[in-house]
C-alpha positions as a Python dict, from the first residue, in 0.01 Angstrom:
ca = {
    (1, 'X'): (0, 0, 0),
    (2, 'X'): (-180, 2, 336),
    (3, 'X'): (-194, 281, 593),
    (4, 'X'): (-166, 251, 971),
    (5, 'X'): (-543, 260, 1033),
    (6, 'X'): (-598, -31, 795),
    (7, 'X'): (-310, -236, 936),
    (8, 'X'): (-432, -207, 1296),
    (9, 'X'): (-806, -234, 1224),
    (10, 'X'): (-813, -587, 1374),
    (11, 'X'): (-768, -432, 1723),
    (12, 'X'): (-1113, -273, 1709),
    (13, 'X'): (-1201, 83, 1816),
    (14, 'X'): (-1293, 56, 2185),
    (15, 'X'): (-1132, -249, 2337),
    (16, 'X'): (-979, -275, 2681),
    (17, 'X'): (-645, -144, 2550),
    (18, 'X'): (-805, 172, 2402),
    (19, 'X'): (-1006, 233, 2719),
    (20, 'X'): (-688, 201, 2927),
    (21, 'X'): (-499, 450, 2709),
    (22, 'X'): (-799, 688, 2696),
    (23, 'X'): (-844, 713, 3073),
    (24, 'X'): (-478, 704, 3177),
    (25, 'X'): (-374, 976, 2932),
    (26, 'X'): (-677, 1184, 3032),
    (27, 'X'): (-581, 1136, 3397),
    (28, 'X'): (-229, 1266, 3325),
    (29, 'X'): (-393, 1603, 3247),
    (30, 'X'): (-541, 1636, 3600),
    (31, 'X'): (-230, 1811, 3748),
    (32, 'X'): (-255, 2070, 3471),
    (33, 'X'): (-596, 2169, 3607),
    (34, 'X'): (-476, 2258, 3956),
    (35, 'X'): (-119, 2368, 3885),
    (36, 'X'): (-211, 2622, 3620),
    (37, 'X'): (-463, 2809, 3835),
    (38, 'X'): (-313, 2742, 4180),
    (39, 'X'): (-190, 3103, 4180),
    (40, 'X'): (-550, 3206, 4264),
    (41, 'X'): (-483, 3080, 4619),
    (42, 'X'): (-103, 3091, 4635),
    (43, 'X'): (-114, 3465, 4559),
    (44, 'X'): (-445, 3541, 4729),
    (45, 'X'): (-458, 3894, 4871),
    (46, 'X'): (-633, 3914, 5208),
    (47, 'X'): (-770, 4233, 5362),
    (48, 'X'): (-481, 4440, 5494),
    (49, 'X'): (-394, 4772, 5655),
    (50, 'X'): (-82, 4952, 5772),
    (51, 'X'): (77, 4805, 6082),
    (52, 'X'): (121, 5027, 6386),
    (53, 'X'): (417, 4913, 6600),
    (54, 'X'): (309, 4767, 6936),
    (55, 'X'): (568, 4989, 7105),
    (56, 'X'): (423, 5312, 6968),
    (57, 'X'): (318, 5539, 7255),
    (58, 'X'): (-46, 5574, 7148),
    (59, 'X'): (-369, 5560, 7341),
    (60, 'X'): (-614, 5292, 7235),
    (61, 'X'): (-837, 5562, 7085),
    (62, 'X'): (-559, 5704, 6868),
    (63, 'X'): (-439, 5356, 6770),
    (64, 'X'): (-789, 5274, 6640),
    (65, 'X'): (-801, 5604, 6448),
    (66, 'X'): (-450, 5574, 6298),
    (67, 'X'): (-575, 5442, 5963),
    (68, 'X'): (-763, 5689, 5738),
    (69, 'X'): (-1093, 5584, 5581),
    (70, 'X'): (-1147, 5577, 5204),
    (71, 'X'): (-1432, 5497, 4969),
    (72, 'X'): (-1379, 5163, 4795),
    (73, 'X'): (-1648, 4993, 4588),
    (74, 'X'): (-1913, 5226, 4727),
    (75, 'X'): (-1821, 5131, 5086),
    (76, 'X'): (-1613, 5330, 5335),
    (77, 'X'): (-1325, 5112, 5457),
    (78, 'X'): (-984, 5159, 5623),
    (79, 'X'): (-706, 5248, 5380),
    (80, 'X'): (-485, 4960, 5270),
    (81, 'X'): (-175, 5158, 5183),
    (82, 'X'): (-152, 5465, 5407),
    (83, 'X'): (-178, 5576, 5769),
    (84, 'X'): (-164, 5907, 5951),
    (85, 'X'): (190, 6020, 6034),
    (86, 'X'): (288, 5821, 6338),
    (87, 'X'): (503, 6093, 6502),
    (88, 'X'): (214, 6339, 6478),
    (89, 'X'): (-26, 6089, 6633),
    (90, 'X'): (216, 6022, 6920),
    (91, 'X'): (234, 6396, 6998),
    (92, 'X'): (-144, 6440, 6982),
    (93, 'X'): (-194, 6136, 7203),
    (94, 'X'): (58, 6273, 7458),
    (95, 'X'): (-133, 6603, 7470),
    (96, 'X'): (-451, 6418, 7561),
    (97, 'X'): (-642, 6532, 7252),
    (98, 'X'): (-917, 6308, 7116),
    (99, 'X'): (-948, 6207, 6747),
    (100, 'X'): (-1255, 6343, 6567),
    (101, 'X'): (-1341, 6573, 6860),
    (102, 'X'): (-1038, 6786, 6938),
    (103, 'X'): (-860, 6705, 6611),
    (104, 'X'): (-1009, 6680, 6260),
    (105, 'X'): (-853, 6366, 6114),
    (106, 'X'): (-899, 6483, 5753),
    (107, 'X'): (-647, 6762, 5819),
    (108, 'X'): (-370, 6525, 5932),
    (109, 'X'): (-79, 6436, 5703),
    (110, 'X'): (-58, 6077, 5580),
    (111, 'X'): (238, 5846, 5515),
    (112, 'X'): (289, 5503, 5354),
    (113, 'X'): (305, 5180, 5554),
    (114, 'X'): (657, 5223, 5688),
    (115, 'X'): (623, 4941, 5941),
    (116, 'X'): (465, 4682, 5711),
    (117, 'X'): (109, 4557, 5705),
    (118, 'X'): (-138, 4367, 5918),
    (119, 'X'): (-319, 4094, 5723),
    (120, 'X'): (-656, 3937, 5792),
    (121, 'X'): (-636, 3562, 5860),
    (122, 'X'): (-1005, 3500, 5792),
    (123, 'X'): (-954, 3354, 5441),
    (124, 'X'): (-581, 3271, 5412),
    (125, 'X'): (-330, 3183, 5680),
    (126, 'X'): (-42, 3276, 5451),
    (127, 'X'): (16, 3344, 5081),
    (128, 'X'): (310, 3472, 4880),
    (129, 'X'): (143, 3815, 4912),
    (130, 'X'): (159, 3811, 5293),
    (131, 'X'): (504, 3647, 5293),
    (132, 'X'): (672, 3908, 5074),
    (133, 'X'): (429, 4201, 5116),
    (134, 'X'): (313, 4208, 4752),
    (135, 'X'): (66, 4489, 4815),
    (136, 'X'): (36, 4862, 4747),
    (137, 'X'): (345, 4967, 4546),
    (138, 'X'): (435, 4600, 4496),
    (139, 'X'): (88, 4472, 4407),
    (140, 'X'): (191, 4432, 4042),
    (141, 'X'): (411, 4138, 4138),
    (142, 'X'): (118, 3898, 4197),
    (143, 'X'): (-16, 3929, 3840),
    (144, 'X'): (344, 3925, 3714),
    (145, 'X'): (397, 3580, 3868),
    (146, 'X'): (91, 3456, 3680),
    (147, 'X'): (208, 3616, 3356),
    (148, 'X'): (550, 3453, 3395),
    (149, 'X'): (379, 3115, 3431),
    (150, 'X'): (208, 3176, 3097),
    (151, 'X'): (537, 3295, 2947),
    (152, 'X'): (663, 2948, 3042),
    (153, 'X'): (360, 2800, 2867),
    (154, 'X'): (449, 3004, 2559),
    (155, 'X'): (811, 2886, 2565),
    (156, 'X'): (704, 2528, 2626),
    (157, 'X'): (467, 2536, 2330),
    (158, 'X'): (764, 2634, 2110),
    (159, 'X'): (968, 2328, 2200),
    (160, 'X'): (717, 2061, 2307),
    (161, 'X'): (624, 1951, 1955),
    (162, 'X'): (984, 1931, 1841),
    (163, 'X'): (1086, 1736, 2152),
    (164, 'X'): (809, 1480, 2113),
    (165, 'X'): (889, 1440, 1743),
    (166, 'X'): (1255, 1378, 1820),
    (167, 'X'): (1252, 1181, 2146),
    (168, 'X'): (909, 1019, 2141),
    (169, 'X'): (569, 1101, 2286),
    (170, 'X'): (604, 880, 2594),
    (171, 'X'): (953, 1003, 2690),
    (172, 'X'): (846, 1367, 2669),
    (173, 'X'): (518, 1301, 2853),
    (174, 'X'): (688, 1152, 3159),
    (175, 'X'): (993, 1377, 3160),
    (176, 'X'): (772, 1688, 3155),
    (177, 'X'): (545, 1541, 3425),
    (178, 'X'): (863, 1498, 3630),
    (179, 'X'): (973, 1853, 3543),
    (180, 'X'): (638, 1993, 3654),
    (181, 'X'): (648, 1797, 3981),
    (182, 'X'): (1013, 1870, 4067),
    (183, 'X'): (999, 2245, 4003),
    (184, 'X'): (670, 2275, 4192),
    (185, 'X'): (840, 2101, 4485),
    (186, 'X'): (1140, 2336, 4467),
    (187, 'X'): (898, 2632, 4471),
    (188, 'X'): (794, 2534, 4822),
    (189, 'X'): (1139, 2639, 4947),
    (190, 'X'): (1139, 2977, 4771),
    (191, 'X'): (1307, 3248, 4976),
    (192, 'X'): (1197, 3541, 4759),
    (193, 'X'): (930, 3641, 4511),
    (194, 'X'): (1189, 3634, 4233),
    (195, 'X'): (1284, 3272, 4307),
    (196, 'X'): (919, 3168, 4325),
    (197, 'X'): (840, 3332, 3990),
    (198, 'X'): (1137, 3183, 3804),
    (199, 'X'): (1040, 2831, 3909),
    (200, 'X'): (675, 2906, 3829),
    (201, 'X'): (786, 2987, 3473),
    (202, 'X'): (960, 2648, 3455),
    (203, 'X'): (645, 2476, 3586),
    (204, 'X'): (453, 2644, 3302),
    (205, 'X'): (699, 2505, 3047),
    (206, 'X'): (653, 2154, 3186),
    (207, 'X'): (277, 2184, 3202),
    (208, 'X'): (216, 2265, 2834),
    (209, 'X'): (474, 2010, 2720),
    (210, 'X'): (302, 1739, 2924),
    (211, 'X'): (-35, 1842, 2778),
    (212, 'X'): (89, 1837, 2419),
    (213, 'X'): (263, 1501, 2457),
    (214, 'X'): (-48, 1338, 2611),
    (215, 'X'): (-271, 1497, 2347),
    (216, 'X'): (-61, 1375, 2054),
    (217, 'X'): (-4, 1030, 2206),
    (218, 'X'): (-379, 982, 2248),
    (219, 'X'): (-468, 1097, 1898),
    (220, 'X'): (-206, 865, 1747),
    (221, 'X'): (-302, 552, 1941),
    (222, 'X'): (-682, 585, 1943),
    (223, 'X'): (-897, 517, 1636),
    (224, 'X'): (-1104, 762, 1436),
    (225, 'X'): (-1432, 717, 1621),
    (226, 'X'): (-1272, 771, 1963),
    (227, 'X'): (-1036, 1054, 1866),
    (228, 'X'): (-1298, 1331, 1872),
    (229, 'X'): (-1422, 1208, 2211),
    (230, 'X'): (-1069, 1206, 2353),
    (231, 'X'): (-980, 1553, 2222),
    (232, 'X'): (-1298, 1733, 2327),
    (233, 'X'): (-1424, 1542, 2631),
    (234, 'X'): (-1149, 1316, 2768),
    (235, 'X'): (-871, 1572, 2796),
    (236, 'X'): (-1095, 1870, 2880),
    (237, 'X'): (-1314, 1710, 3145),
    (238, 'X'): (-1018, 1561, 3330),
    (239, 'X'): (-857, 1907, 3319),
    (240, 'X'): (-1178, 2047, 3473),
    (241, 'X'): (-1168, 1770, 3735),
    (242, 'X'): (-817, 1882, 3834),
    (243, 'X'): (-944, 2240, 3847),
    (244, 'X'): (-1225, 2128, 4084),
    (245, 'X'): (-971, 1967, 4318),
    (246, 'X'): (-786, 2299, 4357),
    (247, 'X'): (-1041, 2483, 4579),
    (248, 'X'): (-1097, 2164, 4780),
    (249, 'X'): (-726, 2139, 4862),
    (250, 'X'): (-704, 2514, 4925),
    (251, 'X'): (-1006, 2515, 5158),
    (252, 'X'): (-848, 2266, 5396),
    (253, 'X'): (-488, 2387, 5356),
    (254, 'X'): (-465, 2763, 5411),
    (255, 'X'): (-84, 2791, 5416),
    (256, 'X'): (64, 2844, 5069),
    (257, 'X'): (371, 2623, 5117),
    (258, 'X'): (169, 2329, 5249),
    (259, 'X'): (-90, 2381, 4973),
    (260, 'X'): (182, 2373, 4708),
    (261, 'X'): (320, 2054, 4863),
    (262, 'X'): (-26, 1894, 4854),
    (263, 'X'): (-66, 1992, 4487),
    (264, 'X'): (281, 1858, 4400),
    (265, 'X'): (264, 1512, 4561),
    (266, 'X'): (-5, 1372, 4322),
    (267, 'X'): (259, 1393, 4049),
    (268, 'X'): (430, 1093, 4210),
    (269, 'X'): (120, 880, 4142),
    (270, 'X'): (200, 882, 3770),
    (271, 'X'): (534, 703, 3808),
    (272, 'X'): (378, 352, 3777),
    (273, 'X'): (211, 456, 3451),
    (274, 'X'): (551, 442, 3279),
    (275, 'X'): (510, 64, 3264),
    (276, 'X'): (148, 82, 3143),
    (277, 'X'): (122, 364, 2885),
    (278, 'X'): (291, 260, 2557),
    (279, 'X'): (488, 466, 2311),
    (280, 'X'): (306, 576, 1998),
    (281, 'X'): (337, 299, 1733),
    (282, 'X'): (294, 566, 1464),
    (283, 'X'): (597, 754, 1594),
    (284, 'X'): (803, 435, 1616),
    (285, 'X'): (714, 351, 1255),
    (286, 'X'): (810, 703, 1144),
    (287, 'X'): (1152, 640, 1301),
    (288, 'X'): (1185, 300, 1130),
    (289, 'X'): (1147, 104, 1456),
    (290, 'X'): (895, -144, 1318),
    (291, 'X'): (966, -428, 1561),
    (292, 'X'): (899, -212, 1868),
    (293, 'X'): (575, -88, 1712),
    (294, 'X'): (470, -445, 1634),
    (295, 'X'): (544, -556, 1991),
    (296, 'X'): (311, -283, 2124),
    (297, 'X'): (31, -380, 1884),
    (298, 'X'): (66, -749, 1974),
    (299, 'X'): (44, -662, 2342),
    (300, 'X'): (-265, -451, 2267),
    (301, 'X'): (-419, -744, 2080),
    (302, 'X'): (-358, -969, 2380),
    (303, 'X'): (-522, -713, 2614),
    (304, 'X'): (-820, -684, 2376),
    (305, 'X'): (-833, -1064, 2344),
    (306, 'X'): (-811, -1060, 1964),
    (307, 'X'): (-580, -1258, 1738),
    (308, 'X'): (-305, -1060, 1565),
    (309, 'X'): (-190, -1156, 1213),
    (310, 'X'): (149, -1326, 1173),
    (311, 'X'): (297, -1009, 1014),
    (312, 'X'): (155, -673, 1124),
    (313, 'X'): (397, -411, 993),
    (314, 'X'): (566, -490, 665),
    (315, 'X'): (793, -198, 568),
    (316, 'X'): (744, -278, 201),
    (317, 'X'): (365, -241, 231),
    (318, 'X'): (324, 32, 491),
    (319, 'X'): (281, 382, 357),
    (320, 'X'): (532, 643, 467),
    (321, 'X'): (351, 823, 746),
    (322, 'X'): (587, 1116, 735),
    (323, 'X'): (554, 1205, 367),
    (324, 'X'): (406, 1551, 326),
    (325, 'X'): (462, 1613, -43),
    (326, 'X'): (758, 1759, -228),
    (327, 'X'): (689, 2128, -176),
    (328, 'X'): (812, 2295, 141),
    (329, 'X'): (591, 2554, 310),
    (330, 'X'): (689, 2830, 554),
    (331, 'X'): (511, 3069, 787),
    (332, 'X'): (508, 3322, 503),
    (333, 'X'): (256, 3103, 322),
    (334, 'X'): (-2, 3213, 582),
    (335, 'X'): (16, 3551, 408),
    (336, 'X'): (41, 3434, 48),
    (337, 'X'): (-313, 3525, -58),
    (338, 'X'): (-558, 3784, 67),
    (339, 'X'): (-797, 3507, 175),
    (340, 'X'): (-552, 3308, 391),
    (341, 'X'): (-407, 3631, 534),
    (342, 'X'): (-758, 3745, 637),
    (343, 'X'): (-836, 3410, 799),
    (344, 'X'): (-502, 3414, 982),
    (345, 'X'): (-557, 3766, 1119),
    (346, 'X'): (-912, 3684, 1225),
    (347, 'X'): (-803, 3358, 1390),
    (348, 'X'): (-521, 3528, 1581),
    (349, 'X'): (-758, 3795, 1716),
    (350, 'X'): (-1021, 3535, 1801),
    (351, 'X'): (-785, 3306, 1992),
    (352, 'X'): (-629, 3594, 2186),
    (353, 'X'): (-965, 3737, 2299),
    (354, 'X'): (-1105, 3395, 2397),
    (355, 'X'): (-790, 3321, 2599),
    (356, 'X'): (-811, 3659, 2777),
    (357, 'X'): (-1175, 3587, 2865),
    (358, 'X'): (-1118, 3231, 2985),
    (359, 'X'): (-813, 3294, 3203),
    (360, 'X'): (-931, 3642, 3308),
    (361, 'X'): (-1254, 3498, 3452),
    (362, 'X'): (-1072, 3202, 3609),
    (363, 'X'): (-822, 3430, 3784),
    (364, 'X'): (-1089, 3682, 3885),
    (365, 'X'): (-1277, 3450, 4124),
    (366, 'X'): (-1119, 3612, 4438),
    (367, 'X'): (-1280, 3943, 4335),
    (368, 'X'): (-1632, 3797, 4328),
    (369, 'X'): (-1876, 3839, 4616),
    (370, 'X'): (-1904, 3546, 4853),
    (371, 'X'): (-1668, 3267, 4945),
    (372, 'X'): (-1358, 3248, 4723),
    (373, 'X'): (-1340, 2868, 4755),
    (374, 'X'): (-1703, 2816, 4651),
    (375, 'X'): (-1667, 3060, 4361),
    (376, 'X'): (-1353, 2884, 4234),
    (377, 'X'): (-1526, 2546, 4260),
    (378, 'X'): (-1828, 2677, 4064),
    (379, 'X'): (-1592, 2820, 3802),
    (380, 'X'): (-1445, 2470, 3759),
    (381, 'X'): (-1777, 2282, 3765),
    (382, 'X'): (-1930, 2503, 3494),
    (383, 'X'): (-1660, 2384, 3252),
    (384, 'X'): (-1798, 2029, 3243),
    (385, 'X'): (-2134, 2116, 3079),
    (386, 'X'): (-1949, 2365, 2858),
    (387, 'X'): (-1726, 2090, 2719),
    (388, 'X'): (-2020, 1853, 2672),
    (389, 'X'): (-2224, 2119, 2488),
    (390, 'X'): (-1928, 2208, 2265),
    (391, 'X'): (-1882, 1839, 2177),
    (392, 'X'): (-2249, 1807, 2081),
    (393, 'X'): (-2235, 2128, 1877),
    (394, 'X'): (-1923, 2011, 1694),
    (395, 'X'): (-2096, 1687, 1600),
    (396, 'X'): (-2429, 1828, 1487),
    (397, 'X'): (-2432, 2202, 1406),
    (398, 'X'): (-2241, 2455, 1189),
    (399, 'X'): (-1919, 2581, 1345),
    (400, 'X'): (-1964, 2950, 1271),
    (401, 'X'): (-2304, 2993, 1436),
    (402, 'X'): (-2219, 2762, 1727),
    (403, 'X'): (-1905, 2963, 1808),
    (404, 'X'): (-2076, 3298, 1762),
    (405, 'X'): (-2367, 3194, 1986),
    (406, 'X'): (-2129, 3082, 2262),
    (407, 'X'): (-1931, 3406, 2239),
    (408, 'X'): (-2242, 3627, 2233),
    (409, 'X'): (-2375, 3445, 2539),
    (410, 'X'): (-2044, 3484, 2725),
    (411, 'X'): (-1994, 3847, 2628),
    (412, 'X'): (-2348, 3975, 2683),
    (413, 'X'): (-2392, 3831, 3032),
    (414, 'X'): (-2058, 3983, 3138),
    (415, 'X'): (-2180, 4324, 3017),
    (416, 'X'): (-2506, 4282, 3212),
    (417, 'X'): (-2320, 4236, 3543),
    (418, 'X'): (-2278, 4612, 3590),
    (419, 'X'): (-2658, 4651, 3582),
    (420, 'X'): (-2717, 4411, 3871),
    (421, 'X'): (-2797, 4588, 4204),
    (422, 'X'): (-2516, 4544, 4456),
    (423, 'X'): (-2741, 4366, 4707),
    (424, 'X'): (-2829, 4085, 4460),
    (425, 'X'): (-2488, 3919, 4477),
    (426, 'X'): (-2603, 3572, 4377),
    (427, 'X'): (-2722, 3705, 4040),
    (428, 'X'): (-2381, 3862, 3973),
    (429, 'X'): (-2207, 3531, 4043),
    (430, 'X'): (-2459, 3348, 3821),
    (431, 'X'): (-2387, 3586, 3532),
    (432, 'X'): (-2012, 3542, 3574),
    (433, 'X'): (-2052, 3165, 3561),
    (434, 'X'): (-2273, 3189, 3250),
    (435, 'X'): (-2004, 3405, 3092),
    (436, 'X'): (-1742, 3144, 3181),
    (437, 'X'): (-1970, 2875, 3033),
    (438, 'X'): (-1996, 3055, 2697),
    (439, 'X'): (-1628, 3140, 2670),
    (440, 'X'): (-1518, 2789, 2773),
    (441, 'X'): (-1747, 2637, 2509),
    (442, 'X'): (-1598, 2867, 2245),
    (443, 'X'): (-1244, 2784, 2361),
    (444, 'X'): (-1315, 2414, 2316),
    (445, 'X'): (-1464, 2461, 1968),
    (446, 'X'): (-1208, 2705, 1827),
    (447, 'X'): (-939, 2433, 1807),
    (448, 'X'): (-1133, 2217, 1565),
    (449, 'X'): (-1285, 2508, 1371),
    (450, 'X'): (-948, 2674, 1305),
    (451, 'X'): (-790, 2346, 1197),
    (452, 'X'): (-1071, 2285, 947),
    (453, 'X'): (-1020, 2628, 787),
    (454, 'X'): (-651, 2579, 705),
    (455, 'X'): (-532, 2349, 425),
    (456, 'X'): (-328, 2039, 504),
    (457, 'X'): (-4, 2191, 373),
    (458, 'X'): (-2, 2471, 635),
    (459, 'X'): (-247, 2341, 898),
    (460, 'X'): (14, 2295, 1171),
    (461, 'X'): (156, 2642, 1109),
    (462, 'X'): (-189, 2803, 1096),
    (463, 'X'): (-310, 2650, 1420),
    (464, 'X'): (34, 2709, 1574),
    (465, 'X'): (16, 3083, 1495),
    (466, 'X'): (-333, 3099, 1645),
    (467, 'X'): (-223, 2905, 1952),
    (468, 'X'): (66, 3147, 1995),
    (469, 'X'): (-185, 3432, 2006),
    (470, 'X'): (-373, 3238, 2273),
    (471, 'X'): (-58, 3224, 2486),
    (472, 'X'): (-13, 3600, 2449),
    (473, 'X'): (-375, 3646, 2559),
    (474, 'X'): (-315, 3432, 2868),
    (475, 'X'): (-7, 3641, 2955),
    (476, 'X'): (-225, 3956, 2947),
    (477, 'X'): (-520, 3800, 3133),
    (478, 'X'): (-388, 3848, 3493),
    (479, 'X'): (-394, 4222, 3441),
    (480, 'X'): (-761, 4215, 3341),
    (481, 'X'): (-834, 4047, 3676),
    (482, 'X'): (-593, 4294, 3844),
    (483, 'X'): (-816, 4584, 3733),
    (484, 'X'): (-1093, 4441, 3954),
    (485, 'X'): (-907, 4566, 4261),
    (486, 'X'): (-966, 4923, 4140),
    (487, 'X'): (-1308, 4897, 3974),
    (488, 'X'): (-1522, 4589, 4030),
    (489, 'X'): (-1698, 4612, 3693),
    (490, 'X'): (-1409, 4716, 3468),
    (491, 'X'): (-1275, 4361, 3398),
    (492, 'X'): (-1626, 4244, 3300),
    (493, 'X'): (-1687, 4545, 3077),
    (494, 'X'): (-1357, 4494, 2895),
    (495, 'X'): (-1382, 4115, 2864),
    (496, 'X'): (-1753, 4130, 2774),
    (497, 'X'): (-1697, 4391, 2502),
    (498, 'X'): (-1405, 4202, 2351),
    (499, 'X'): (-1597, 3872, 2360),
    (500, 'X'): (-1900, 4022, 2183),
    (501, 'X'): (-1670, 4172, 1918),
    (502, 'X'): (-1505, 3831, 1868),
    (503, 'X'): (-1855, 3679, 1822),
    (504, 'X'): (-1925, 3931, 1548),
    (505, 'X'): (-1586, 3854, 1392),
    (506, 'X'): (-1669, 3482, 1390),
    (507, 'X'): (-1969, 3547, 1163),
    (508, 'X'): (-1733, 3662, 888),
    (509, 'X'): (-1537, 3337, 889),
    (510, 'X'): (-1631, 3072, 628),
    (511, 'X'): (-1837, 2771, 736),
    (512, 'X'): (-1643, 2443, 743),
    (513, 'X'): (-1905, 2201, 881),
    (514, 'X'): (-1967, 1914, 639),
    (515, 'X'): (-1715, 2050, 386),
    (516, 'X'): (-1413, 1859, 257),
    (517, 'X'): (-1091, 1947, 433),
    (518, 'X'): (-881, 2167, 201),
    (519, 'X'): (-546, 2019, 103),
    (520, 'X'): (-398, 2323, -76),
    (521, 'X'): (-417, 2698, -24),
    (522, 'X'): (-622, 2729, -343),
    (523, 'X'): (-888, 2495, -199),
    (524, 'X'): (-947, 2706, 112),
    (525, 'X'): (-1294, 2825, 197),
    (526, 'X'): (-1345, 3193, 124),
    (527, 'X'): (-1414, 3463, 380),
    (528, 'X'): (-1753, 3644, 378),
    (529, 'X'): (-1949, 3334, 283),
    (530, 'X'): (-1838, 3308, -80),
    (531, 'X'): (-1896, 2967, -233),
    (532, 'X'): (-1642, 2693, -185),
    (533, 'X'): (-1422, 2622, -486),
    (534, 'X'): (-1281, 2267, -470),
    (535, 'X'): (-984, 2174, -683),
    (536, 'X'): (-1129, 1831, -754),
    (537, 'X'): (-1473, 1676, -759),
    (538, 'X'): (-1381, 1388, -531),
    (539, 'X'): (-1607, 1368, -228),
    (540, 'X'): (-1509, 1254, 115),
    (541, 'X'): (-1703, 1106, 396),
    (542, 'X'): (-1797, 1398, 624),
    (543, 'X'): (-1762, 1194, 941),
    (544, 'X'): (-1406, 1100, 850),
    (545, 'X'): (-1335, 1467, 777),
    (546, 'X'): (-1449, 1573, 1121),
    (547, 'X'): (-1232, 1308, 1281),
    (548, 'X'): (-934, 1345, 1048),
    (549, 'X'): (-622, 1287, 1257),
    (550, 'X'): (-451, 1582, 1087),
    (551, 'X'): (-692, 1813, 1266),
    (552, 'X'): (-634, 1679, 1610),
    (553, 'X'): (-263, 1638, 1577),
    (554, 'X'): (-230, 2001, 1471),
    (555, 'X'): (-455, 2143, 1740),
    (556, 'X'): (-209, 2056, 2011),
    (557, 'X'): (57, 2301, 1894),
}
């Protein structure tokens, strides 16, 4: 009996075929980088104040004094959501009285912005905020749009795995790329905030499904030695590259509809890849379609310039790739013992906090001092070294201390921001970027670490439950950034405190580096550093354990 890896070993690990699959699948993740965080610019909130109708019978002096002043962030600025009663001002202006001299402005009655708002055009020409006046009493709608996008991500994560298992990795990859592109295009013609948000939810569903399909397709086609590289560097760095493109597009295109169009059109570039990227031979074999799988491998052999054997897949010799044992496991098995229940609870908390920190900081860039486009670009660039560092740590150092160090770094620097004097703005931005670096590194590592803690029989369910918590964290994250409009330091205090607590929590998880992957619940590593109790004395090669395909297949759900 031979397994898939043994049957296809003649292809080699890093031939031209593998390089083609590696880079094309990684490139398919680029739209995820700019679509997911495009709301930073689409829903950007410029400086605004109550509009005073041009026809109002006011002197220039009273028109300039019509907006009350308020203290915001330690600076006195015109109010964004109120003005002095217009009828009173008209009467005072007609009487020839002067504001601040004949009349004390503090004694005048105020009213909301009954005639709309005037928006600054210095940063944005138009956004959904200026189009539908999502300010003051309606300012909750901007974060709600972002949360609905992540609700779509949550819904998509429910169905993406099942769809790719039933219809194939390639079919789901390209259909969800099309879904993401089409619904983004329809968004351009939105006539209301409600219409925009509904289609944004659908874009979120397509985005995660595309990500999962590309992730699984890559892990199933690529060999063991390349799989870790693809999962930690290939996918993540191309995502960061897409994220970097976002502020570049937004800088040159200040109108939200034109920006959305520019972010949608690159989706058309992936159409030719349908004839280049193959279906997963593993999936075809699992469906009994041996001839199609063999045709793909023969084509790969031709591309790699190696000779394929006369018979590649013999159904009588190939192991059943879908066999998982006779016993059926359910989500309730994640609570069967005190040990697995503790690990599940800790993992859920950890994933949720890391997700809040990552997306909270990414969405908070408009609230930073300085240029919003530069800050967003820096937030994207800092992810590249974070992914590289996390890859090196995963290869060479214990998981528990690596994760805890990254979380402590991210959390502590966020807490220090409130101590920085207001005139040293560059230092504040540097600390935010260091915080993003730490949290991004932890986010990259937590996938592999969590998968190594769960046994094979419930690994997909364990990582799936943790990933679900991550989606819930991302749904909450816009409101952490939203708090920055009221108190500049509050989001950093909350995210920093939670991140430090998650670092402490990580220290109580068992260490999995260099340990055999558990196959049963009884073989699981114990919380609080108790010694590992294997069910058998058989040893496995630690490198193979780190690159076990079970890990990487499960991390995508």
